[in-house]
PDB file of C-alpha atoms in Angstrom:
ATOM      1  CA  UNK C   1      12.869-168.198  -1.440  1.00 81.00           C
ATOM      2  CA  UNK C   2      13.672-169.017   2.647  1.00 90.00           C
ATOM      3  CA  UNK C   3      13.050-173.216   4.527  1.00 92.00           C
ATOM      4  CA  UNK C   4       9.784-171.353   6.219  1.00 91.00           C
ATOM      5  CA  UNK C   5       8.234-170.191   3.249  1.00 92.00           C
ATOM      6  CA  UNK C   6       8.194-173.670   1.072  1.00 95.00           C
ATOM      7  CA  UNK C   7       5.036-176.332   1.255  1.00 96.00           C
ATOM      8  CA  UNK C   8       6.857-179.802   2.556  1.00 97.00           C
ATOM      9  CA  UNK C   9       5.202-183.168   2.304  1.00 97.00           C
ATOM     10  CA  UNK C  10       4.816-183.689   6.273  1.00 97.00           C
ATOM     11  CA  UNK C  11       5.265-187.683   6.972  1.00 97.00           C
ATOM     12  CA  UNK C  12       2.807-188.589   9.360  1.00 97.00           C
ATOM     13  CA  UNK C  13       3.131-192.022  11.101  1.00 97.00           C
ATOM     14  CA  UNK C  14       1.068-194.305  12.378  1.00 95.00           C
ATOM     15  CA  UNK C  15      -0.265-194.014  16.345  1.00 95.00           C
ATOM     16  CA  UNK C  16       1.035-196.502  17.761  1.00 96.00           C
ATOM     17  CA  UNK C  17       4.620-195.924  16.246  1.00 97.00           C
ATOM     18  CA  UNK C  18       6.312-195.494  19.763  1.00 96.00           C
ATOM     19  CA  UNK C  19       4.455-198.982  21.018  1.00 97.00           C
ATOM     20  CA  UNK C  20       6.084-201.473  17.550  1.00 97.00           C
ATOM     21  CA  UNK C  21       9.295-199.122  18.283  1.00 97.00           C
ATOM     22  CA  UNK C  22       9.846-200.207  21.944  1.00 97.00           C
ATOM     23  CA  UNK C  23       8.648-203.759  20.381  1.00 97.00           C
ATOM     24  CA  UNK C  24      10.984-204.112  18.369  1.00 98.00           C
ATOM     25  CA  UNK C  25      14.021-203.158  20.351  1.00 97.00           C
ATOM     26  CA  UNK C  26      12.608-204.819  23.235  1.00 98.00           C
ATOM     27  CA  UNK C  27      12.993-208.295  20.815  1.00 98.00           C
ATOM     28  CA  UNK C  28      16.325-207.236  18.899  1.00 98.00           C
ATOM     29  CA  UNK C  29      17.720-206.710  22.340  1.00 98.00           C
ATOM     30  CA  UNK C  30      16.468-210.170  23.809  1.00 98.00           C
ATOM     31  CA  UNK C  31      17.477-212.423  21.243  1.00 98.00           C
ATOM     32  CA  UNK C  32      21.022-210.044  21.389  1.00 97.00           C
ATOM     33  CA  UNK C  33      21.018-211.218  24.837  1.00 97.00           C
ATOM     34  CA  UNK C  34      19.608-215.188  24.644  1.00 97.00           C
ATOM     35  CA  UNK C  35      23.066-215.787  22.326  1.00 97.00           C
ATOM     36  CA  UNK C  36      25.237-214.282  25.061  1.00 96.00           C
ATOM     37  CA  UNK C  37      24.002-215.620  27.652  1.00 96.00           C
ATOM     38  CA  UNK C  38      24.012-219.603  26.259  1.00 96.00           C
ATOM     39  CA  UNK C  39      27.552-218.201  24.776  1.00 95.00           C
ATOM     40  CA  UNK C  40      26.025-218.304  21.600  1.00 95.00           C
ATOM     41  CA  UNK C  41      28.453-215.674  20.944  1.00 95.00           C
ATOM     42  CA  UNK C  42      31.614-216.614  20.106  1.00 92.00           C
ATOM     43  CA  UNK C  43      32.599-216.166  15.945  1.00 90.00           C
ATOM     44  CA  UNK C  44      36.304-218.427  15.597  1.00 87.00           C
ATOM     45  CA  UNK C  45      38.667-217.778  12.831  1.00 83.00           C
ATOM     46  CA  UNK C  46      40.548-220.226  11.375  1.00 80.00           C
ATOM     47  CA  UNK C  47      44.115-219.197  10.536  1.00 77.00           C
ATOM     48  CA  UNK C  48      48.146-220.974   9.520  1.00 77.00           C
ATOM     49  CA  UNK C  49      48.929-217.717  11.969  1.00 74.00           C
ATOM     50  CA  UNK C  50      51.220-219.685  14.730  1.00 74.00           C
ATOM     51  CA  UNK C  51      50.574-216.081  16.428  1.00 71.00           C
ATOM     52  CA  UNK C  52      47.476-216.132  16.039  1.00 71.00           C
ATOM     53  CA  UNK C  53      46.031-212.276  14.675  1.00 72.00           C
ATOM     54  CA  UNK C  54      46.777-208.938  15.073  1.00 72.00           C
ATOM     55  CA  UNK C  55      45.198-208.397  17.522  1.00 68.00           C
ATOM     56  CA  UNK C  56      46.255-204.353  17.226  1.00 69.00           C
ATOM     57  CA  UNK C  57      44.177-203.569  13.894  1.00 69.00           C
ATOM     58  CA  UNK C  58      41.892-206.404  14.456  1.00 70.00           C
ATOM     59  CA  UNK C  59      39.036-203.230  15.314  1.00 71.00           C
ATOM     60  CA  UNK C  60      39.619-203.359  10.988  1.00 74.00           C
ATOM     61  CA  UNK C  61      38.398-206.478  10.167  1.00 79.00           C
ATOM     62  CA  UNK C  62      35.787-206.969  13.355  1.00 81.00           C
ATOM     63  CA  UNK C  63      32.396-205.289  11.240  1.00 84.00           C
ATOM     64  CA  UNK C  64      31.756-207.350   8.480  1.00 88.00           C
ATOM     65  CA  UNK C  65      32.641-210.708  10.900  1.00 90.00           C
ATOM     66  CA  UNK C  66      30.150-208.460  14.167  1.00 92.00           C
ATOM     67  CA  UNK C  67      27.320-208.455  10.923  1.00 93.00           C
ATOM     68  CA  UNK C  68      27.378-211.886   9.592  1.00 94.00           C
ATOM     69  CA  UNK C  69      27.449-213.250  13.629  1.00 95.00           C
ATOM     70  CA  UNK C  70      24.198-210.971  13.885  1.00 96.00           C
ATOM     71  CA  UNK C  71      22.283-212.368  10.468  1.00 96.00           C
ATOM     72  CA  UNK C  72      23.116-215.935  11.269  1.00 97.00           C
ATOM     73  CA  UNK C  73      21.838-215.716  15.025  1.00 97.00           C
ATOM     74  CA  UNK C  74      18.695-213.562  14.236  1.00 98.00           C
ATOM     75  CA  UNK C  75      18.433-216.694  11.274  1.00 97.00           C
ATOM     76  CA  UNK C  76      19.229-218.779  13.926  1.00 96.00           C
ATOM     77  CA  UNK C  77      15.504-217.420  15.460  1.00 97.00           C
ATOM     78  CA  UNK C  78      13.780-217.641  12.109  1.00 96.00           C
ATOM     79  CA  UNK C  79      14.131-220.582  11.699  1.00 95.00           C
ATOM     80  CA  UNK C  80      12.484-221.954  14.677  1.00 94.00           C
ATOM     81  CA  UNK C  81       9.100-221.692  14.530  1.00 89.00           C
ATOM     82  CA  UNK C  82       6.416-219.956  16.748  1.00 90.00           C
ATOM     83  CA  UNK C  83       9.873-218.951  18.045  1.00 95.00           C
ATOM     84  CA  UNK C  84       9.054-217.096  21.736  1.00 96.00           C
ATOM     85  CA  UNK C  85      10.361-213.415  20.150  1.00 97.00           C
ATOM     86  CA  UNK C  86       7.939-213.656  17.523  1.00 97.00           C
ATOM     87  CA  UNK C  87      10.517-212.462  14.531  1.00 97.00           C
ATOM     88  CA  UNK C  88       8.786-213.924  10.997  1.00 96.00           C
ATOM     89  CA  UNK C  89      11.261-212.690   8.794  1.00 97.00           C
ATOM     90  CA  UNK C  90      14.626-212.047   7.973  1.00 97.00           C
ATOM     91  CA  UNK C  91      16.755-210.742   5.351  1.00 96.00           C
ATOM     92  CA  UNK C  92      19.843-210.165   5.022  1.00 93.00           C
ATOM     93  CA  UNK C  93      21.082-206.300   3.274  1.00 90.00           C
ATOM     94  CA  UNK C  94      23.434-205.822  -0.396  1.00 85.00           C
ATOM     95  CA  UNK C  95      26.281-203.909   0.573  1.00 77.00           C
ATOM     96  CA  UNK C  96      25.221-200.357  -0.814  1.00 75.00           C
ATOM     97  CA  UNK C  97      21.674-200.677   1.668  1.00 85.00           C
ATOM     98  CA  UNK C  98      21.148-198.967   4.343  1.00 89.00           C
ATOM     99  CA  UNK C  99      20.538-200.651   6.122  1.00 93.00           C
ATOM    100  CA  UNK C 100      22.683-204.788   6.957  1.00 94.00           C
ATOM    101  CA  UNK C 101      20.149-206.381   7.765  1.00 97.00           C
ATOM    102  CA  UNK C 102      15.786-206.723   7.533  1.00 97.00           C
ATOM    103  CA  UNK C 103      13.469-207.764  10.302  1.00 98.00           C
ATOM    104  CA  UNK C 104       9.436-208.389  10.747  1.00 97.00           C
ATOM    105  CA  UNK C 105       7.922-209.350  13.959  1.00 97.00           C
ATOM    106  CA  UNK C 106       4.356-209.989  14.491  1.00 96.00           C
ATOM    107  CA  UNK C 107       2.785-207.824  17.053  1.00 93.00           C
ATOM    108  CA  UNK C 108      -0.775-207.581  17.672  1.00 89.00           C
ATOM    109  CA  UNK C 109      -2.186-209.485  13.745  1.00 88.00           C
ATOM    110  CA  UNK C 110       0.466-207.003  12.046  1.00 92.00           C
ATOM    111  CA  UNK C 111       3.888-207.663  10.810  1.00 95.00           C
ATOM    112  CA  UNK C 112       6.576-204.544  11.966  1.00 97.00           C
ATOM    113  CA  UNK C 113       9.223-203.812   9.718  1.00 97.00           C
ATOM    114  CA  UNK C 114      12.751-203.153  11.851  1.00 97.00           C
ATOM    115  CA  UNK C 115      15.764-202.319   9.430  1.00 97.00           C
ATOM    116  CA  UNK C 116      18.470-202.766  11.536  1.00 97.00           C
ATOM    117  CA  UNK C 117      22.743-201.272  10.870  1.00 95.00           C
ATOM    118  CA  UNK C 118      24.862-203.370  12.944  1.00 94.00           C
ATOM    119  CA  UNK C 119      27.518-201.157  14.357  1.00 92.00           C
ATOM    120  CA  UNK C 120      30.403-203.133  15.082  1.00 89.00           C
ATOM    121  CA  UNK C 121      32.790-201.636  18.319  1.00 86.00           C
ATOM    122  CA  UNK C 122      35.960-203.130  20.471  1.00 82.00           C
ATOM    123  CA  UNK C 123      34.862-203.258  24.063  1.00 77.00           C
ATOM    124  CA  UNK C 124      38.546-202.730  25.106  1.00 68.00           C
ATOM    125  CA  UNK C 125      39.968-199.977  22.833  1.00 60.00           C
ATOM    126  CA  UNK C 126      38.189-196.952  24.376  1.00 57.00           C
ATOM    127  CA  UNK C 127      37.789-194.876  20.510  1.00 54.00           C
ATOM    128  CA  UNK C 128      36.564-198.735  18.921  1.00 55.00           C
ATOM    129  CA  UNK C 129      33.705-196.803  15.672  1.00 52.00           C
ATOM    130  CA  UNK C 130      32.444-194.568  18.626  1.00 68.00           C
ATOM    131  CA  UNK C 131      31.071-192.051  16.494  1.00 75.00           C
ATOM    132  CA  UNK C 132      30.281-194.016  13.215  1.00 82.00           C
ATOM    133  CA  UNK C 133      28.441-192.965  10.011  1.00 84.00           C
ATOM    134  CA  UNK C 134      24.790-194.523   9.439  1.00 90.00           C
ATOM    135  CA  UNK C 135      23.644-193.207   6.668  1.00 92.00           C
ATOM    136  CA  UNK C 136      23.868-190.117   3.869  1.00 94.00           C
ATOM    137  CA  UNK C 137      21.301-186.997   5.160  1.00 96.00           C
ATOM    138  CA  UNK C 138      19.185-187.110   1.728  1.00 96.00           C
ATOM    139  CA  UNK C 139      18.789-191.363   1.371  1.00 95.00           C
ATOM    140  CA  UNK C 140      17.216-190.706   5.056  1.00 97.00           C
ATOM    141  CA  UNK C 141      15.537-187.964   5.341  1.00 97.00           C
ATOM    142  CA  UNK C 142      13.639-189.504   1.855  1.00 97.00           C
ATOM    143  CA  UNK C 143      13.007-192.460   3.808  1.00 97.00           C
ATOM    144  CA  UNK C 144      10.918-190.896   5.979  1.00 97.00           C
ATOM    145  CA  UNK C 145       8.948-189.360   3.264  1.00 97.00           C
ATOM    146  CA  UNK C 146       8.455-192.604   0.947  1.00 97.00           C
ATOM    147  CA  UNK C 147       7.110-194.480   4.596  1.00 97.00           C
ATOM    148  CA  UNK C 148       6.426-191.914   8.008  1.00 97.00           C
ATOM    149  CA  UNK C 149       6.795-195.452   9.662  1.00 97.00           C
ATOM    150  CA  UNK C 150      10.525-196.224   8.516  1.00 97.00           C
ATOM    151  CA  UNK C 151      11.648-197.888  11.366  1.00 98.00           C
ATOM    152  CA  UNK C 152      16.051-198.315  11.616  1.00 98.00           C
ATOM    153  CA  UNK C 153      17.331-199.166  14.022  1.00 97.00           C
ATOM    154  CA  UNK C 154      21.463-198.595  15.617  1.00 96.00           C
ATOM    155  CA  UNK C 155      22.278-202.404  16.597  1.00 96.00           C
ATOM    156  CA  UNK C 156      25.943-201.195  18.400  1.00 93.00           C
ATOM    157  CA  UNK C 157      27.124-204.519  18.990  1.00 94.00           C
ATOM    158  CA  UNK C 158      30.437-204.767  21.298  1.00 91.00           C
ATOM    159  CA  UNK C 159      33.428-207.369  21.219  1.00 90.00           C
ATOM    160  CA  UNK C 160      36.473-208.676  22.394  1.00 87.00           C
ATOM    161  CA  UNK C 161      39.446-210.099  20.006  1.00 83.00           C
ATOM    162  CA  UNK C 162      41.797-212.518  21.181  1.00 80.00           C
ATOM    163  CA  UNK C 163      43.578-215.935  20.469  1.00 77.00           C
ATOM    164  CA  UNK C 164      44.010-220.152  21.639  1.00 78.00           C
ATOM    165  CA  UNK C 165      45.737-222.998  20.650  1.00 78.00           C
ATOM    166  CA  UNK C 166      43.626-225.341  18.411  1.00 76.00           C
ATOM    167  CA  UNK C 167      44.347-228.615  19.611  1.00 78.00           C
ATOM    168  CA  UNK C 168      44.110-230.728  16.383  1.00 80.00           C
ATOM    169  CA  UNK C 169      46.031-228.063  14.326  1.00 76.00           C
ATOM    170  CA  UNK C 170      48.556-226.320  16.851  1.00 74.00           C
ATOM    171  CA  UNK C 171      47.642-222.731  15.140  1.00 76.00           C
ATOM    172  CA  UNK C 172      46.485-220.608  16.680  1.00 77.00           C
ATOM    173  CA  UNK C 173      42.809-219.467  16.674  1.00 77.00           C
ATOM    174  CA  UNK C 174      41.216-215.740  16.488  1.00 79.00           C
ATOM    175  CA  UNK C 175      37.975-215.343  19.087  1.00 84.00           C
ATOM    176  CA  UNK C 176      36.457-213.000  18.411  1.00 88.00           C
ATOM    177  CA  UNK C 177      33.407-212.782  21.141  1.00 92.00           C
ATOM    178  CA  UNK C 178      29.860-210.320  21.025  1.00 94.00           C
ATOM    179  CA  UNK C 179      29.871-209.886  24.649  1.00 94.00           C
ATOM    180  CA  UNK C 180      27.335-206.817  25.316  1.00 93.00           C
ATOM    181  CA  UNK C 181      24.887-204.565  23.181  1.00 94.00           C
ATOM    182  CA  UNK C 182      22.498-202.470  22.625  1.00 94.00           C
ATOM    183  CA  UNK C 183      20.118-201.277  20.167  1.00 96.00           C
ATOM    184  CA  UNK C 184      17.864-196.978  18.995  1.00 96.00           C
ATOM    185  CA  UNK C 185      15.919-196.300  16.774  1.00 97.00           C
ATOM    186  CA  UNK C 186      17.551-193.366  14.741  1.00 97.00           C
ATOM    187  CA  UNK C 187      13.915-191.340  15.233  1.00 97.00           C
ATOM    188  CA  UNK C 188      13.869-191.467  18.540  1.00 97.00           C
ATOM    189  CA  UNK C 189      18.231-190.270  19.229  1.00 97.00           C
ATOM    190  CA  UNK C 190      18.383-186.794  21.492  1.00 96.00           C
ATOM    191  CA  UNK C 191      19.258-184.126  18.793  1.00 96.00           C
ATOM    192  CA  UNK C 192      23.088-183.912  21.346  1.00 95.00           C
ATOM    193  CA  UNK C 193      24.138-186.856  20.330  1.00 95.00           C
ATOM    194  CA  UNK C 194      23.275-186.561  15.672  1.00 95.00           C
ATOM    195  CA  UNK C 195      26.403-184.771  14.153  1.00 94.00           C
ATOM    196  CA  UNK C 196      25.860-183.737  10.861  1.00 94.00           C
ATOM    197  CA  UNK C 197      29.534-184.313   8.965  1.00 93.00           C
ATOM    198  CA  UNK C 198      29.500-182.661   5.451  1.00 92.00           C
ATOM    199  CA  UNK C 199      31.940-185.642   3.837  1.00 85.00           C
ATOM    200  CA  UNK C 200      30.986-187.720   0.703  1.00 81.00           C
ATOM    201  CA  UNK C 201      28.461-187.017  -1.349  1.00 84.00           C
ATOM    202  CA  UNK C 202      25.067-185.586   0.630  1.00 89.00           C
ATOM    203  CA  UNK C 203      27.140-185.587   3.469  1.00 93.00           C
ATOM    204  CA  UNK C 204      27.455-188.449   6.256  1.00 94.00           C
ATOM    205  CA  UNK C 205      24.339-189.023   9.274  1.00 95.00           C
ATOM    206  CA  UNK C 206      27.189-190.082  12.374  1.00 93.00           C
ATOM    207  CA  UNK C 207      26.297-190.613  16.134  1.00 93.00           C
ATOM    208  CA  UNK C 208      28.970-188.379  18.660  1.00 90.00           C
ATOM    209  CA  UNK C 209      29.515-191.230  21.150  1.00 88.00           C
ATOM    210  CA  UNK C 210      27.851-194.411  20.141  1.00 86.00           C
ATOM    211  CA  UNK C 211      27.763-195.444  23.324  1.00 83.00           C
ATOM    212  CA  UNK C 212      26.310-193.544  25.365  1.00 87.00           C
ATOM    213  CA  UNK C 213      22.550-192.669  23.359  1.00 91.00           C
ATOM    214  CA  UNK C 214      19.878-189.895  25.558  1.00 93.00           C
ATOM    215  CA  UNK C 215      15.960-190.705  23.981  1.00 93.00           C
ATOM    216  CA  UNK C 216      13.512-187.359  23.220  1.00 95.00           C
ATOM    217  CA  UNK C 217       9.706-188.726  22.072  1.00 95.00           C
ATOM    218  CA  UNK C 218       9.473-187.093  18.090  1.00 96.00           C
ATOM    219  CA  UNK C 219       7.719-187.643  15.384  1.00 97.00           C
ATOM    220  CA  UNK C 220       8.541-188.280  12.085  1.00 98.00           C
ATOM    221  CA  UNK C 221       7.832-184.792  10.372  1.00 98.00           C
ATOM    222  CA  UNK C 222       9.412-183.403  13.665  1.00 98.00           C
ATOM    223  CA  UNK C 223      12.848-185.572  12.743  1.00 98.00           C
ATOM    224  CA  UNK C 224      12.999-185.212   9.034  1.00 97.00           C
ATOM    225  CA  UNK C 225      12.461-181.097  10.302  1.00 97.00           C
ATOM    226  CA  UNK C 226      16.183-182.530  12.751  1.00 97.00           C
ATOM    227  CA  UNK C 227      18.063-183.431   9.978  1.00 97.00           C
ATOM    228  CA  UNK C 228      17.531-181.021   7.763  1.00 97.00           C
ATOM    229  CA  UNK C 229      18.695-177.446  10.667  1.00 97.00           C
ATOM    230  CA  UNK C 230      21.814-180.583  11.737  1.00 96.00           C
ATOM    231  CA  UNK C 231      22.244-180.080   7.531  1.00 96.00           C
ATOM    232  CA  UNK C 232      21.699-176.093   6.914  1.00 96.00           C
ATOM    233  CA  UNK C 233      23.965-175.124  10.225  1.00 95.00           C
ATOM    234  CA  UNK C 234      27.066-176.720   8.332  1.00 93.00           C
ATOM    235  CA  UNK C 235      29.456-174.711   7.355  1.00 89.00           C
ATOM    236  CA  UNK C 236      30.142-176.481   3.763  1.00 92.00           C
ATOM    237  CA  UNK C 237      26.423-176.816   3.303  1.00 94.00           C
ATOM    238  CA  UNK C 238      23.548-173.814   1.974  1.00 94.00           C
ATOM    239  CA  UNK C 239      19.953-173.209   1.682  1.00 95.00           C
ATOM    240  CA  UNK C 240      19.827-173.885  -2.451  1.00 95.00           C
ATOM    241  CA  UNK C 241      22.644-176.754  -1.379  1.00 95.00           C
ATOM    242  CA  UNK C 242      19.106-178.670   0.285  1.00 96.00           C
ATOM    243  CA  UNK C 243      16.577-176.803  -1.700  1.00 96.00           C
ATOM    244  CA  UNK C 244      18.513-178.905  -4.989  1.00 96.00           C
ATOM    245  CA  UNK C 245      18.448-182.463  -2.619  1.00 96.00           C
ATOM    246  CA  UNK C 246      14.724-181.867  -1.596  1.00 96.00           C
ATOM    247  CA  UNK C 247      13.202-180.743  -5.344  1.00 96.00           C
ATOM    248  CA  UNK C 248      15.165-184.014  -6.765  1.00 96.00           C
ATOM    249  CA  UNK C 249      13.507-186.227  -3.571  1.00 96.00           C
ATOM    250  CA  UNK C 250       9.975-184.082  -3.655  1.00 96.00           C
ATOM    251  CA  UNK C 251      10.100-183.257  -0.076  1.00 97.00           C
ATOM    252  CA  UNK C 252       8.086-180.022  -1.064  1.00 96.00           C
ATOM    253  CA  UNK C 253       5.692-179.169  -3.365  1.00 90.00           C
ATOM    254  CA  UNK C 254       6.359-177.208  -6.317  1.00 77.00           C
TER     255      UNK C 254
END
């Protein structure tokens, strides 16, 4: 038996998925842009360190701070009834979920849901967060079978960190400032920009360079096939390994 011999469960997305994806990404990027433009982009970290934060290791702790900032930024917008971004609901997700934040927007009398994975990268450290793990192969492959319209958005937030003296305590406060952003729909990221790392469980889907990403238009089913191809090309995976996952998560018909 080979891959081509199987009877797959083929997900079919809604006809206007591409327009909905563009709409959600446009709104997300506009919210972040406006936060930066209005200088609501700073995270102040108070410590009792006289010399300030350890700058050489700051990228190791930036992720949770930037993620929390993103959630608060979206939540602040959502609290404004009738906000111009048409954001109608914001939910923070638990640590082991694929996404960090789930956003719902209103478009043409229907709601559109985007699951957002926040990735923090340091502006002044070239390799910081360059090739992040996105999610596990089996989890994301299954998500698209369970919901053909699943919209998984990667929100890349660049930050810089500096220290400034607190005029009241005379100690050094750390300031983490979000300075740039990009949002991508995982389903449309080009094949050359997506890689598969067989380490950790069923393996991790990665972005080769999150700062430079190109797009390819494809259907949900075409993306599932792309994920399968990445998995099967790995020297550490076999068709039997893939088929075991396919049966477990019901990607194929018996």
